[in-house]
């Protein structure tokens, strides 16, 4: 964390999850700090790439299971190569961000965010213990199925199975 602004805060800023004066504070800081402006720019590009790939996956959702699996794997590989050049694993936060971008068109930003928050809470075994990826995917899939429909729940399951999440 530099300048008391974490990468997660920049991601939350990009997703529109910050409230009150926080968005204006971060925006003003980025105007005056080339390093943070660069971080924000990089995260914006990364988010756009994820959104493009998510749109591609959603457009192919009615295809066969094998085709969908291949498309997901190819999309995730391209995103990861763009971001790091080689590492196939995702951090938990990166994977959750991808999930959010995939399901927002099904149910909207607010519902997607609330569902993710609930799935993280249900997937955290105890205080201070991080959520496990497999449990998170199951909880999110259940919630998405009930709130946004079976297609959204299936999409969460498929993406969850394709992602290699660090520590999962």
CSV table of C-alpha atoms in Angstrom, one decimal:
chain,number,residue,atom,x,y,z
A,1,UNK,CA,0.0,0.0,0.0
A,2,UNK,CA,1.4,3.4,-1.0
A,3,UNK,CA,0.0,6.8,-0.1
A,4,UNK,CA,-2.5,5.0,2.2
A,5,UNK,CA,-4.5,3.9,-0.8
A,6,UNK,CA,-4.5,0.1,-1.5
A,7,UNK,CA,-4.9,-1.6,-4.8
A,8,UNK,CA,-8.2,-3.0,-3.4
A,9,UNK,CA,-9.4,0.6,-2.8
A,10,UNK,CA,-8.6,1.5,-6.4
A,11,UNK,CA,-10.5,-1.6,-7.6
A,12,UNK,CA,-13.5,-0.6,-5.4
A,13,UNK,CA,-13.3,2.9,-6.9
A,14,UNK,CA,-13.4,1.4,-10.4
A,15,UNK,CA,-16.4,-0.8,-9.5
A,16,UNK,CA,-18.3,2.2,-8.1
A,17,UNK,CA,-18.4,0.6,-4.6
A,18,UNK,CA,-17.0,3.6,-2.6
A,19,UNK,CA,-19.4,6.0,-0.9
A,20,UNK,CA,-19.4,9.4,0.5
A,21,UNK,CA,-16.3,11.6,-0.1
A,22,UNK,CA,-14.0,8.6,-0.8
A,23,UNK,CA,-14.4,8.6,-4.6
A,24,UNK,CA,-13.6,12.3,-4.8
A,25,UNK,CA,-10.6,11.8,-2.5
A,26,UNK,CA,-9.2,9.0,-4.7
A,27,UNK,CA,-9.9,10.9,-7.9
A,28,UNK,CA,-8.1,14.0,-6.6
A,29,UNK,CA,-5.2,11.9,-5.4
A,30,UNK,CA,-4.8,10.3,-8.8
A,31,UNK,CA,-4.7,13.7,-10.4
A,32,UNK,CA,-1.7,14.7,-8.3
A,33,UNK,CA,0.2,11.5,-8.0
A,34,UNK,CA,1.6,10.0,-11.2
A,35,UNK,CA,2.3,6.6,-9.5
A,36,UNK,CA,-1.3,6.2,-8.4
A,37,UNK,CA,-2.6,7.5,-11.7
A,38,UNK,CA,-0.5,4.7,-13.4
A,39,UNK,CA,-1.9,2.1,-11.0
A,40,UNK,CA,-5.4,3.3,-11.7
A,41,UNK,CA,-4.8,3.3,-15.5
A,42,UNK,CA,-3.4,-0.3,-15.3
A,43,UNK,CA,-6.3,-1.5,-13.3
A,44,UNK,CA,-8.7,0.2,-15.7
A,45,UNK,CA,-7.2,-1.6,-18.6
A,46,UNK,CA,-7.2,-4.9,-16.7
A,47,UNK,CA,-10.9,-4.4,-15.9
A,48,UNK,CA,-11.7,-3.5,-19.5
A,49,UNK,CA,-10.0,-6.7,-20.7
A,50,UNK,CA,-12.0,-8.7,-18.1
A,51,UNK,CA,-15.2,-7.1,-19.3
A,52,UNK,CA,-14.4,-7.9,-22.9
A,53,UNK,CA,-13.7,-11.5,-22.1
A,54,UNK,CA,-16.8,-11.7,-19.9
A,55,UNK,CA,-19.0,-10.5,-22.8
A,56,UNK,CA,-17.4,-13.1,-25.1
A,57,UNK,CA,-18.2,-15.9,-22.6
A,58,UNK,CA,-21.7,-14.7,-21.9
A,59,UNK,CA,-22.4,-14.5,-25.7
A,60,UNK,CA,-21.5,-18.2,-26.0
A,61,UNK,CA,-23.4,-19.3,-23.0
A,62,UNK,CA,-26.0,-21.3,-25.0
A,63,UNK,CA,-23.3,-23.4,-26.7
A,64,UNK,CA,-22.3,-26.9,-25.7
A,65,UNK,CA,-20.6,-27.6,-22.4
A,66,UNK,CA,-17.3,-28.5,-24.1
A,67,UNK,CA,-17.3,-25.4,-26.2
A,68,UNK,CA,-18.1,-23.3,-23.2
A,69,UNK,CA,-15.3,-24.9,-21.1
A,70,UNK,CA,-12.8,-24.3,-23.9
A,71,UNK,CA,-13.9,-20.7,-24.4
A,72,UNK,CA,-13.6,-20.0,-20.7
A,73,UNK,CA,-10.1,-21.6,-20.5
A,74,UNK,CA,-9.0,-19.6,-23.6
A,75,UNK,CA,-10.4,-16.3,-22.3
A,76,UNK,CA,-8.8,-16.7,-18.9
A,77,UNK,CA,-5.5,-17.7,-20.4
A,78,UNK,CA,-5.5,-14.5,-22.6
A,79,UNK,CA,-6.4,-12.3,-19.7
A,80,UNK,CA,-3.6,-13.8,-17.5
A,81,UNK,CA,-1.1,-13.5,-20.3
A,82,UNK,CA,-2.0,-9.9,-20.8
A,83,UNK,CA,-1.7,-9.1,-17.1
A,84,UNK,CA,1.4,-11.1,-16.1
A,85,UNK,CA,2.8,-12.8,-19.1
A,86,UNK,CA,2.7,-16.3,-17.7
A,87,UNK,CA,1.3,-17.0,-14.2
A,88,UNK,CA,-2.0,-19.0,-14.6
A,89,UNK,CA,-3.1,-18.4,-11.0
A,90,UNK,CA,-5.5,-15.7,-9.8
A,91,UNK,CA,-5.7,-14.1,-6.4
A,92,UNK,CA,-9.0,-14.5,-4.6
A,93,UNK,CA,-9.8,-10.8,-5.2
A,94,UNK,CA,-9.0,-11.0,-8.9
A,95,UNK,CA,-11.2,-14.1,-9.3
A,96,UNK,CA,-14.1,-12.4,-7.5
A,97,UNK,CA,-13.7,-9.3,-9.7
A,98,UNK,CA,-14.0,-11.5,-12.8
A,99,UNK,CA,-17.1,-13.2,-11.3
A,100,UNK,CA,-18.7,-9.9,-10.7
A,101,UNK,CA,-18.1,-8.7,-14.3
A,102,UNK,CA,-19.6,-12.0,-15.6
A,103,UNK,CA,-22.8,-11.8,-13.5
A,104,UNK,CA,-23.6,-8.1,-13.5
A,105,UNK,CA,-25.4,-8.2,-16.9
A,106,UNK,CA,-27.6,-11.0,-15.5
A,107,UNK,CA,-28.7,-9.2,-12.3
A,108,UNK,CA,-27.2,-5.7,-12.1
A,109,UNK,CA,-24.3,-4.2,-10.2
A,110,UNK,CA,-26.0,-3.8,-6.8
A,111,UNK,CA,-27.3,-7.4,-6.8
A,112,UNK,CA,-24.0,-8.8,-8.0
A,113,UNK,CA,-22.1,-6.9,-5.3
A,114,UNK,CA,-24.5,-8.0,-2.6
A,115,UNK,CA,-24.5,-11.6,-3.7
A,116,UNK,CA,-20.7,-11.7,-3.8
A,117,UNK,CA,-20.6,-10.1,-0.3
A,118,UNK,CA,-23.0,-12.7,1.0
A,119,UNK,CA,-21.1,-15.6,-0.6
A,120,UNK,CA,-17.8,-14.4,0.9
A,121,UNK,CA,-19.4,-14.1,4.4
A,122,UNK,CA,-20.9,-17.6,4.1
A,123,UNK,CA,-17.6,-19.0,2.8
A,124,UNK,CA,-15.4,-17.6,5.7
A,125,UNK,CA,-14.9,-20.4,8.2
A,126,UNK,CA,-14.1,-18.1,11.1
A,127,UNK,CA,-12.9,-14.7,12.2
A,128,UNK,CA,-9.6,-13.8,10.4
A,129,UNK,CA,-9.7,-17.0,8.3
A,130,UNK,CA,-10.0,-16.3,4.5
A,131,UNK,CA,-12.8,-17.7,2.4
A,132,UNK,CA,-12.0,-20.8,0.4
A,133,UNK,CA,-12.5,-20.6,-3.3
A,134,UNK,CA,-14.5,-23.9,-3.7
A,135,UNK,CA,-16.9,-23.0,-1.0
A,136,UNK,CA,-17.2,-19.4,-2.3
A,137,UNK,CA,-18.1,-20.7,-5.8
A,138,UNK,CA,-20.8,-23.1,-4.4
A,139,UNK,CA,-22.3,-20.4,-2.2
A,140,UNK,CA,-22.2,-17.8,-5.0
A,141,UNK,CA,-23.7,-20.2,-7.5
A,142,UNK,CA,-26.6,-21.0,-5.2
A,143,UNK,CA,-27.3,-17.4,-4.5
A,144,UNK,CA,-27.1,-16.4,-8.1
A,145,UNK,CA,-29.4,-19.2,-9.1
A,146,UNK,CA,-32.0,-18.2,-6.7
A,147,UNK,CA,-31.7,-14.4,-7.2
A,148,UNK,CA,-30.8,-14.1,-10.9
A,149,UNK,CA,-31.7,-17.5,-12.5
A,150,UNK,CA,-30.2,-20.8,-13.2
A,151,UNK,CA,-28.1,-19.5,-16.1
A,152,UNK,CA,-26.2,-17.2,-13.8
A,153,UNK,CA,-25.7,-20.0,-11.3
A,154,UNK,CA,-24.3,-22.3,-14.0
A,155,UNK,CA,-22.0,-19.5,-15.3
A,156,UNK,CA,-20.6,-19.0,-11.8
A,157,UNK,CA,-19.9,-22.8,-11.5
A,158,UNK,CA,-18.2,-23.0,-14.9
A,159,UNK,CA,-16.0,-20.0,-14.3
A,160,UNK,CA,-15.2,-21.1,-10.7
A,161,UNK,CA,-14.1,-24.5,-12.0
A,162,UNK,CA,-11.8,-23.0,-14.7
A,163,UNK,CA,-10.0,-20.5,-12.4
A,164,UNK,CA,-6.8,-21.5,-10.7
A,165,UNK,CA,-7.0,-19.4,-7.5
A,166,UNK,CA,-4.0,-19.0,-5.2
A,167,UNK,CA,-4.4,-20.8,-1.9
A,168,UNK,CA,-7.6,-22.6,-3.1
